[in-house]
PDB file of C-alpha atoms in Angstrom:
ATOM      1  CA  GLU A   1     -17.993 -38.863  -8.776  1.00 66.00           C
ATOM      2  CA  ALA A   2     -20.892 -37.185  -6.824  1.00 68.00           C
ATOM      3  CA  ALA A   3     -21.708 -33.648  -8.473  1.00 90.00           C
ATOM      4  CA  VAL A   4     -22.461 -30.015  -6.169  1.00 97.00           C
ATOM      5  CA  THR A   5     -22.710 -27.616  -8.218  1.00 97.00           C
ATOM      6  CA  GLN A   6     -22.798 -23.847  -6.507  1.00 98.00           C
ATOM      7  CA  SER A   7     -24.281 -20.653  -7.292  1.00 97.00           C
ATOM      8  CA  PRO A   8     -22.898 -18.199  -7.938  1.00 97.00           C
ATOM      9  CA  ARG A   9     -19.404 -18.112  -7.484  1.00 97.00           C
ATOM     10  CA  ASN A  10     -18.094 -15.051  -7.093  1.00 98.00           C
ATOM     11  CA  LYS A  11     -20.830 -12.368  -4.867  1.00 98.00           C
ATOM     12  CA  VAL A  12     -20.338  -8.386  -3.993  1.00 98.00           C
ATOM     13  CA  ALA A  13     -23.033  -7.375  -1.809  1.00 98.00           C
ATOM     14  CA  VAL A  14     -24.010  -4.604  -0.181  1.00 97.00           C
ATOM     15  CA  THR A  15     -24.991  -4.398   3.767  1.00 98.00           C
ATOM     16  CA  GLY A  16     -28.358  -4.756   4.717  1.00 97.00           C
ATOM     17  CA  GLY A  17     -28.766  -6.005   1.000  1.00 97.00           C
ATOM     18  CA  LYS A  18     -30.388  -9.578   0.642  1.00 98.00           C
ATOM     19  CA  VAL A  19     -27.997 -12.390  -0.465  1.00 98.00           C
ATOM     20  CA  THR A  20     -28.956 -16.706  -2.064  1.00 98.00           C
ATOM     21  CA  LEU A  21     -27.027 -18.641  -2.450  1.00 98.00           C
ATOM     22  CA  SER A  22     -27.528 -21.493  -4.431  1.00 98.00           C
ATOM     23  CA  CYS A  23     -26.976 -25.375  -3.944  1.00 98.00           C
ATOM     24  CA  ASN A  24     -27.380 -27.572  -6.338  1.00 98.00           C
ATOM     25  CA  GLN A  25     -26.940 -31.704  -6.309  1.00 97.00           C
ATOM     26  CA  THR A  26     -27.674 -34.898  -8.896  1.00 93.00           C
ATOM     27  CA  ASN A  27     -26.748 -38.157  -6.821  1.00 89.00           C
ATOM     28  CA  ASN A  28     -29.886 -38.161  -4.271  1.00 91.00           C
ATOM     29  CA  HIS A  29     -28.256 -37.325  -1.456  1.00 93.00           C
ATOM     30  CA  ASN A  30     -30.878 -37.024   1.727  1.00 94.00           C
ATOM     31  CA  ASN A  31     -28.253 -34.788   3.601  1.00 96.00           C
ATOM     32  CA  MET A  32     -27.225 -31.103   2.563  1.00 97.00           C
ATOM     33  CA  TYR A  33     -25.211 -28.841   4.493  1.00 98.00           C
ATOM     34  CA  TRP A  34     -23.859 -24.820   4.133  1.00 98.00           C
ATOM     35  CA  TYR A  35     -20.306 -24.511   5.739  1.00 98.00           C
ATOM     36  CA  ARG A  36     -18.279 -20.898   5.989  1.00 98.00           C
ATOM     37  CA  GLN A  37     -14.287 -21.171   5.329  1.00 98.00           C
ATOM     38  CA  ASP A  38     -12.384 -18.200   7.460  1.00 96.00           C
ATOM     39  CA  THR A  39      -8.692 -18.528   7.953  1.00 91.00           C
ATOM     40  CA  GLY A  40      -8.415 -19.412  11.971  1.00 89.00           C
ATOM     41  CA  HIS A  41     -11.992 -20.661  11.892  1.00 93.00           C
ATOM     42  CA  GLY A  42     -12.114 -23.781   9.753  1.00 94.00           C
ATOM     43  CA  LEU A  43     -15.085 -24.504   8.313  1.00 96.00           C
ATOM     44  CA  ARG A  44     -18.023 -23.964  10.323  1.00 97.00           C
ATOM     45  CA  LEU A  45     -21.477 -25.531  10.170  1.00 97.00           C
ATOM     46  CA  ILE A  46     -24.429 -23.412   9.511  1.00 98.00           C
ATOM     47  CA  HIS A  47     -27.512 -25.027   8.368  1.00 98.00           C
ATOM     48  CA  TYR A  48     -27.784 -28.666   7.368  1.00 98.00           C
ATOM     49  CA  SER A  49     -30.942 -30.013   6.384  1.00 97.00           C
ATOM     50  CA  TYR A  50     -31.843 -34.411   6.162  1.00 96.00           C
ATOM     51  CA  GLY A  51     -33.935 -33.939   3.194  1.00 95.00           C
ATOM     52  CA  ALA A  52     -36.680 -31.945   0.946  1.00 96.00           C
ATOM     53  CA  GLY A  53     -38.971 -29.311   3.785  1.00 96.00           C
ATOM     54  CA  SER A  54     -36.279 -30.411   6.573  1.00 95.00           C
ATOM     55  CA  THR A  55     -33.439 -27.498   7.893  1.00 97.00           C
ATOM     56  CA  GLU A  56     -31.691 -27.604  10.645  1.00 97.00           C
ATOM     57  CA  LYS A  57     -29.025 -25.426  12.799  1.00 97.00           C
ATOM     58  CA  GLY A  58     -25.615 -25.452  12.449  1.00 96.00           C
ATOM     59  CA  ASP A  59     -23.113 -24.202  14.959  1.00 95.00           C
ATOM     60  CA  ILE A  60     -23.451 -20.591  13.773  1.00 97.00           C
ATOM     61  CA  PRO A  61     -26.930 -20.350  12.383  1.00 98.00           C
ATOM     62  CA  ASP A  62     -27.458 -16.628  13.296  1.00 98.00           C
ATOM     63  CA  GLY A  63     -28.435 -14.150  10.605  1.00 97.00           C
ATOM     64  CA  TYR A  64     -29.021 -17.100   8.213  1.00 98.00           C
ATOM     65  CA  LYS A  65     -31.137 -19.036   6.607  1.00 98.00           C
ATOM     66  CA  ALA A  66     -31.875 -21.862   4.382  1.00 98.00           C
ATOM     67  CA  SER A  67     -34.272 -23.426   2.710  1.00 98.00           C
ATOM     68  CA  ARG A  68     -34.503 -26.941   0.673  1.00 98.00           C
ATOM     69  CA  PRO A  69     -37.731 -27.079  -0.965  1.00 97.00           C
ATOM     70  CA  SER A  70     -36.673 -30.378  -3.065  1.00 97.00           C
ATOM     71  CA  GLN A  71     -34.209 -33.221  -2.582  1.00 97.00           C
ATOM     72  CA  GLU A  72     -31.792 -31.748  -5.649  1.00 97.00           C
ATOM     73  CA  ASN A  73     -31.359 -28.085  -3.870  1.00 98.00           C
ATOM     74  CA  PHE A  74     -30.412 -26.134  -0.818  1.00 98.00           C
ATOM     75  CA  SER A  75     -30.587 -21.941  -0.795  1.00 98.00           C
ATOM     76  CA  LEU A  76     -28.392 -20.065   1.835  1.00 98.00           C
ATOM     77  CA  ILE A  77     -30.395 -17.360   2.562  1.00 98.00           C
ATOM     78  CA  LEU A  78     -28.813 -14.076   4.273  1.00 98.00           C
ATOM     79  CA  GLU A  79     -32.094 -11.184   4.453  1.00 96.00           C
ATOM     80  CA  LEU A  80     -29.579  -8.666   5.868  1.00 97.00           C
ATOM     81  CA  ALA A  81     -26.132  -8.991   4.799  1.00 98.00           C
ATOM     82  CA  THR A  82     -23.225  -7.690   7.348  1.00 98.00           C
ATOM     83  CA  PRO A  83     -19.618  -7.609   6.615  1.00 98.00           C
ATOM     84  CA  SER A  84     -18.673  -9.508   9.087  1.00 98.00           C
ATOM     85  CA  GLN A  85     -20.696 -12.477   6.634  1.00 98.00           C
ATOM     86  CA  THR A  86     -17.812 -11.736   4.100  1.00 98.00           C
ATOM     87  CA  SER A  87     -16.053 -15.306   3.767  1.00 98.00           C
ATOM     88  CA  VAL A  88     -16.004 -18.418   1.510  1.00 98.00           C
ATOM     89  CA  TYR A  89     -19.051 -21.018   2.173  1.00 98.00           C
ATOM     90  CA  PHE A  90     -19.218 -24.285   0.899  1.00 98.00           C
ATOM     91  CA  CYS A  91     -22.402 -26.236   0.090  1.00 98.00           C
ATOM     92  CA  ALA A  92     -21.553 -29.832   0.547  1.00 98.00           C
ATOM     93  CA  SER A  93     -24.006 -33.858   0.239  1.00 97.00           C
ATOM     94  CA  GLY A  94     -23.664 -36.784   0.905  1.00 94.00           C
ATOM     95  CA  ARG A  95     -25.358 -39.830   3.224  1.00 87.00           C
ATOM     96  CA  THR A  96     -25.232 -41.166   6.639  1.00 86.00           C
ATOM     97  CA  GLY A  97     -23.878 -44.452   7.549  1.00 81.00           C
ATOM     98  CA  GLY A  98     -22.107 -47.417   5.984  1.00 78.00           C
ATOM     99  CA  ASP A  99     -18.161 -47.783   4.870  1.00 74.00           C
ATOM    100  CA  ASN A 100     -18.384 -45.462   1.628  1.00 78.00           C
ATOM    101  CA  GLU A 101     -20.326 -42.522   3.640  1.00 90.00           C
ATOM    102  CA  ARG A 102     -18.730 -39.728   2.184  1.00 92.00           C
ATOM    103  CA  LEU A 103     -19.317 -35.864   1.858  1.00 95.00           C
ATOM    104  CA  PHE A 104     -19.491 -33.927  -1.206  1.00 96.00           C
ATOM    105  CA  PHE A 105     -18.599 -30.411  -1.413  1.00 97.00           C
ATOM    106  CA  GLY A 106     -19.246 -27.654  -4.388  1.00 97.00           C
ATOM    107  CA  HIS A 107     -16.343 -25.751  -5.284  1.00 96.00           C
ATOM    108  CA  GLY A 108     -17.659 -22.714  -2.759  1.00 97.00           C
ATOM    109  CA  THR A 109     -18.918 -19.259  -3.472  1.00 98.00           C
ATOM    110  CA  LYS A 110     -16.846 -16.420  -2.804  1.00 98.00           C
ATOM    111  CA  LEU A 111     -19.000 -13.510  -0.840  1.00 98.00           C
ATOM    112  CA  SER A 112     -18.014 -10.041   0.068  1.00 98.00           C
ATOM    113  CA  VAL A 113     -20.619  -7.529   1.650  1.00 98.00           C
ATOM    114  CA  LEU A 114     -19.324  -4.054   1.496  1.00 97.00           C
TER     115      LEU A 114
ATOM    116  CA  GLY B   1     -21.594 -29.862  22.264  1.00 82.00           C
ATOM    117  CA  ASP B   2     -19.106 -32.118  20.112  1.00 89.00           C
ATOM    118  CA  SER B   3     -15.928 -30.422  19.211  1.00 93.00           C
ATOM    119  CA  VAL B   4     -13.069 -31.326  17.469  1.00 96.00           C
ATOM    120  CA  THR B   5      -8.910 -30.001  18.353  1.00 96.00           C
ATOM    121  CA  GLN B   6      -5.953 -30.005  16.066  1.00 95.00           C
ATOM    122  CA  THR B   7      -3.174 -29.421  15.231  1.00 86.00           C
ATOM    123  CA  GLU B   8      -3.027 -25.159  15.023  1.00 80.00           C
ATOM    124  CA  GLY B   9      -1.533 -23.928  12.109  1.00 89.00           C
ATOM    125  CA  LEU B  10       1.445 -24.696   9.696  1.00 95.00           C
ATOM    126  CA  VAL B  11       3.276 -27.534  10.173  1.00 96.00           C
ATOM    127  CA  THR B  12       6.257 -27.411   7.747  1.00 96.00           C
ATOM    128  CA  LEU B  13       8.106 -30.614   6.852  1.00 96.00           C
ATOM    129  CA  THR B  14      10.999 -31.614   4.803  1.00 97.00           C
ATOM    130  CA  GLU B  15       9.935 -34.424   1.973  1.00 97.00           C
ATOM    131  CA  GLY B  16      10.704 -37.718   3.093  1.00 97.00           C
ATOM    132  CA  LEU B  17      10.440 -37.140   6.601  1.00 97.00           C
ATOM    133  CA  PRO B  18       7.458 -38.436   8.541  1.00 97.00           C
ATOM    134  CA  VAL B  19       3.799 -36.950   9.076  1.00 96.00           C
ATOM    135  CA  MET B  20       1.564 -36.517  12.049  1.00 96.00           C
ATOM    136  CA  LEU B  21      -1.507 -33.870  12.238  1.00 97.00           C
ATOM    137  CA  ASN B  22      -3.064 -34.541  15.779  1.00 97.00           C
ATOM    138  CA  CYS B  23      -6.925 -34.701  16.048  1.00 97.00           C
ATOM    139  CA  THR B  24      -8.494 -34.966  19.352  1.00 97.00           C
ATOM    140  CA  TYR B  25     -12.671 -34.830  20.006  1.00 96.00           C
ATOM    141  CA  GLN B  26     -14.661 -34.291  23.000  1.00 94.00           C
ATOM    142  CA  SER B  27     -18.586 -35.942  22.328  1.00 91.00           C
ATOM    143  CA  THR B  28     -20.959 -37.642  24.644  1.00 85.00           C
ATOM    144  CA  TYR B  29     -21.505 -40.113  21.851  1.00 86.00           C
ATOM    145  CA  SER B  30     -19.237 -42.893  20.419  1.00 85.00           C
ATOM    146  CA  PRO B  31     -18.396 -40.937  16.786  1.00 90.00           C
ATOM    147  CA  PHE B  32     -17.108 -41.332  13.641  1.00 92.00           C
ATOM    148  CA  LEU B  33     -14.385 -39.715  12.172  1.00 94.00           C
ATOM    149  CA  PHE B  34     -13.135 -38.169   9.284  1.00 95.00           C
ATOM    150  CA  TRP B  35      -9.907 -36.647   7.550  1.00 96.00           C
ATOM    151  CA  TYR B  36     -11.189 -33.797   4.455  1.00 97.00           C
ATOM    152  CA  VAL B  37      -8.065 -33.014   3.276  1.00 97.00           C
ATOM    153  CA  GLN B  38      -8.060 -29.168   0.767  1.00 97.00           C
ATOM    154  CA  HIS B  39      -5.511 -28.567  -2.346  1.00 97.00           C
ATOM    155  CA  LEU B  40      -5.180 -24.690  -2.951  1.00 95.00           C
ATOM    156  CA  ASN B  41      -8.143 -23.472  -4.683  1.00 93.00           C
ATOM    157  CA  GLU B  42      -9.914 -27.110  -5.060  1.00 95.00           C
ATOM    158  CA  ALA B  43     -12.885 -28.062  -2.684  1.00 96.00           C
ATOM    159  CA  PRO B  44     -12.603 -30.327   0.428  1.00 97.00           C
ATOM    160  CA  LYS B  45     -12.229 -33.756  -0.622  1.00 95.00           C
ATOM    161  CA  LEU B  46     -12.808 -37.387   1.920  1.00 95.00           C
ATOM    162  CA  LEU B  47      -9.837 -38.786   3.218  1.00 95.00           C
ATOM    163  CA  LEU B  48      -9.941 -41.143   5.224  1.00 91.00           C
ATOM    164  CA  LYS B  49     -12.964 -42.511   7.917  1.00 91.00           C
ATOM    165  CA  SER B  50     -12.894 -44.490  10.728  1.00 87.00           C
ATOM    166  CA  PHE B  51     -14.430 -47.829  10.579  1.00 74.00           C
ATOM    167  CA  THR B  52     -16.537 -49.762  12.864  1.00 63.00           C
ATOM    168  CA  ASP B  53     -14.970 -52.877  13.823  1.00 62.00           C
ATOM    169  CA  ASN B  54     -11.953 -51.079  14.738  1.00 65.00           C
ATOM    170  CA  LYS B  55      -9.664 -51.439  11.551  1.00 70.00           C
ATOM    171  CA  ARG B  56      -6.900 -48.781  10.241  1.00 74.00           C
ATOM    172  CA  PRO B  57      -8.300 -46.234   7.555  1.00 77.00           C
ATOM    173  CA  GLU B  58      -5.494 -46.214   5.094  1.00 78.00           C
ATOM    174  CA  HIS B  59      -5.271 -44.446   1.465  1.00 83.00           C
ATOM    175  CA  GLN B  60      -2.609 -42.640  -0.724  1.00 85.00           C
ATOM    176  CA  GLY B  61       0.056 -43.535   2.009  1.00 91.00           C
ATOM    177  CA  PHE B  62      -2.118 -42.070   4.834  1.00 95.00           C
ATOM    178  CA  HIS B  63      -3.328 -43.881   7.821  1.00 94.00           C
ATOM    179  CA  ALA B  64      -5.204 -42.958  11.169  1.00 93.00           C
ATOM    180  CA  THR B  65      -6.075 -44.739  14.175  1.00 88.00           C
ATOM    181  CA  LEU B  66      -9.023 -44.064  16.264  1.00 90.00           C
ATOM    182  CA  HIS B  67      -7.603 -44.139  20.004  1.00 90.00           C
ATOM    183  CA  LYS B  68     -11.448 -43.858  22.010  1.00 89.00           C
ATOM    184  CA  SER B  69      -9.566 -44.116  25.628  1.00 90.00           C
ATOM    185  CA  SER B  70      -7.367 -41.066  24.031  1.00 92.00           C
ATOM    186  CA  SER B  71     -10.093 -39.402  22.453  1.00 93.00           C
ATOM    187  CA  SER B  72      -7.783 -39.085  19.448  1.00 94.00           C
ATOM    188  CA  PHE B  73      -7.766 -39.477  15.468  1.00 95.00           C
ATOM    189  CA  HIS B  74      -4.367 -38.465  14.585  1.00 96.00           C
ATOM    190  CA  LEU B  75      -3.642 -38.764  11.038  1.00 96.00           C
ATOM    191  CA  GLN B  76       0.246 -39.876  10.677  1.00 96.00           C
ATOM    192  CA  LYS B  77       2.174 -41.060   7.096  1.00 97.00           C
ATOM    193  CA  SER B  78       5.442 -42.742   6.431  1.00 96.00           C
ATOM    194  CA  SER B  79       6.996 -40.236   4.131  1.00 97.00           C
ATOM    195  CA  ALA B  80       5.873 -36.935   3.159  1.00 97.00           C
ATOM    196  CA  GLN B  81       5.481 -36.040  -0.160  1.00 97.00           C
ATOM    197  CA  LEU B  82       5.669 -32.562  -1.656  1.00 97.00           C
ATOM    198  CA  SER B  83       1.556 -33.249  -3.310  1.00 96.00           C
ATOM    199  CA  ASP B  84      -0.012 -33.245  -0.040  1.00 97.00           C
ATOM    200  CA  SER B  85       0.405 -29.688   1.202  1.00 97.00           C
ATOM    201  CA  ALA B  86      -2.703 -29.103   1.227  1.00 97.00           C
ATOM    202  CA  LEU B  87      -5.280 -28.052   4.069  1.00 97.00           C
ATOM    203  CA  TYR B  88      -6.327 -30.960   6.483  1.00 98.00           C
ATOM    204  CA  TYR B  89      -9.706 -30.716   8.096  1.00 97.00           C
ATOM    205  CA  CYS B  90     -10.550 -33.648  11.129  1.00 97.00           C
ATOM    206  CA  ALA B  91     -14.021 -33.773  11.057  1.00 97.00           C
ATOM    207  CA  LEU B  92     -17.301 -35.859  14.330  1.00 95.00           C
ATOM    208  CA  ARG B  93     -20.738 -37.091  13.545  1.00 94.00           C
ATOM    209  CA  ARG B  94     -22.169 -38.402  16.439  1.00 90.00           C
ATOM    210  CA  GLY B  95     -23.352 -42.061  14.537  1.00 82.00           C
ATOM    211  CA  GLY B  96     -26.558 -43.145  13.756  1.00 82.00           C
ATOM    212  CA  SER B  97     -28.778 -41.147  11.800  1.00 84.00           C
ATOM    213  CA  ASN B  98     -27.557 -37.491  12.937  1.00 88.00           C
ATOM    214  CA  ALA B  99     -26.504 -35.890  10.049  1.00 90.00           C
ATOM    215  CA  LYS B 100     -23.767 -33.204  11.487  1.00 94.00           C
ATOM    216  CA  LEU B 101     -21.098 -33.014  10.705  1.00 95.00           C
ATOM    217  CA  THR B 102     -18.529 -31.016  12.449  1.00 95.00           C
ATOM    218  CA  PHE B 103     -14.977 -29.795  11.456  1.00 96.00           C
ATOM    219  CA  GLY B 104     -12.018 -28.739  13.543  1.00 95.00           C
ATOM    220  CA  LYS B 105     -10.227 -25.219  12.183  1.00 95.00           C
ATOM    221  CA  GLY B 106      -7.581 -27.434  10.308  1.00 96.00           C
ATOM    222  CA  THR B 107      -3.565 -27.788   9.822  1.00 97.00           C
ATOM    223  CA  LYS B 108      -1.512 -26.645   7.135  1.00 97.00           C
ATOM    224  CA  LEU B 109       0.899 -28.597   5.931  1.00 97.00           C
ATOM    225  CA  SER B 110       3.336 -27.879   3.565  1.00 97.00           C
ATOM    226  CA  VAL B 111       6.496 -30.031   2.511  1.00 98.00           C
ATOM    227  CA  LYS B 112       9.513 -28.530   1.109  1.00 97.00           C
ATOM    228  CA  SER B 113      12.170 -29.784  -0.342  1.00 96.00           C
TER     229      SER B 113
END
């Protein structure tokens, strides 16, 4: 089973502060993703990546940056955190194509911005 | 852009009754469709994926058929179990090498005895 590890699991931040969420996968997947999950909105794509050095905007990128320094690591950065960014954030990795195509998700990071 | 629409909110069923969760989509491409399931306090995981050769995918008693004419990929099961209680997401990927995966808002299924 593919492993995706997120850190931290819980984070409390202050408004205007900088927050970095980290994600590591050890399965050599090319694609990595950051989603946020909110009641009534489901899973919404923030940023995704095709490999080291690549970042692509998802559907709700405003207020977020992403960094993919290596195949294994994909970070989500909130430069100036706001209370509206309070959410549960999921990282995922996977390959594209084939009958076994699927995303593997981390266990999520619960972020509270006060 | 691409979008996915699901049965909204909460679906409550009695154990043993059939399950049908609706999913329709909009895309200018011939997309791949997926169902993901998320149990309480767990991460989402893949339940089903549409096939390119129109085979009907099945897993854990669930099945779904991609109907391109109606842009639908409804999730079905003949008999609900208590353990099926979870949050279900329908998702779409355009196809080819495009990696972007768009999810619907999710449908919470609650199965009661």
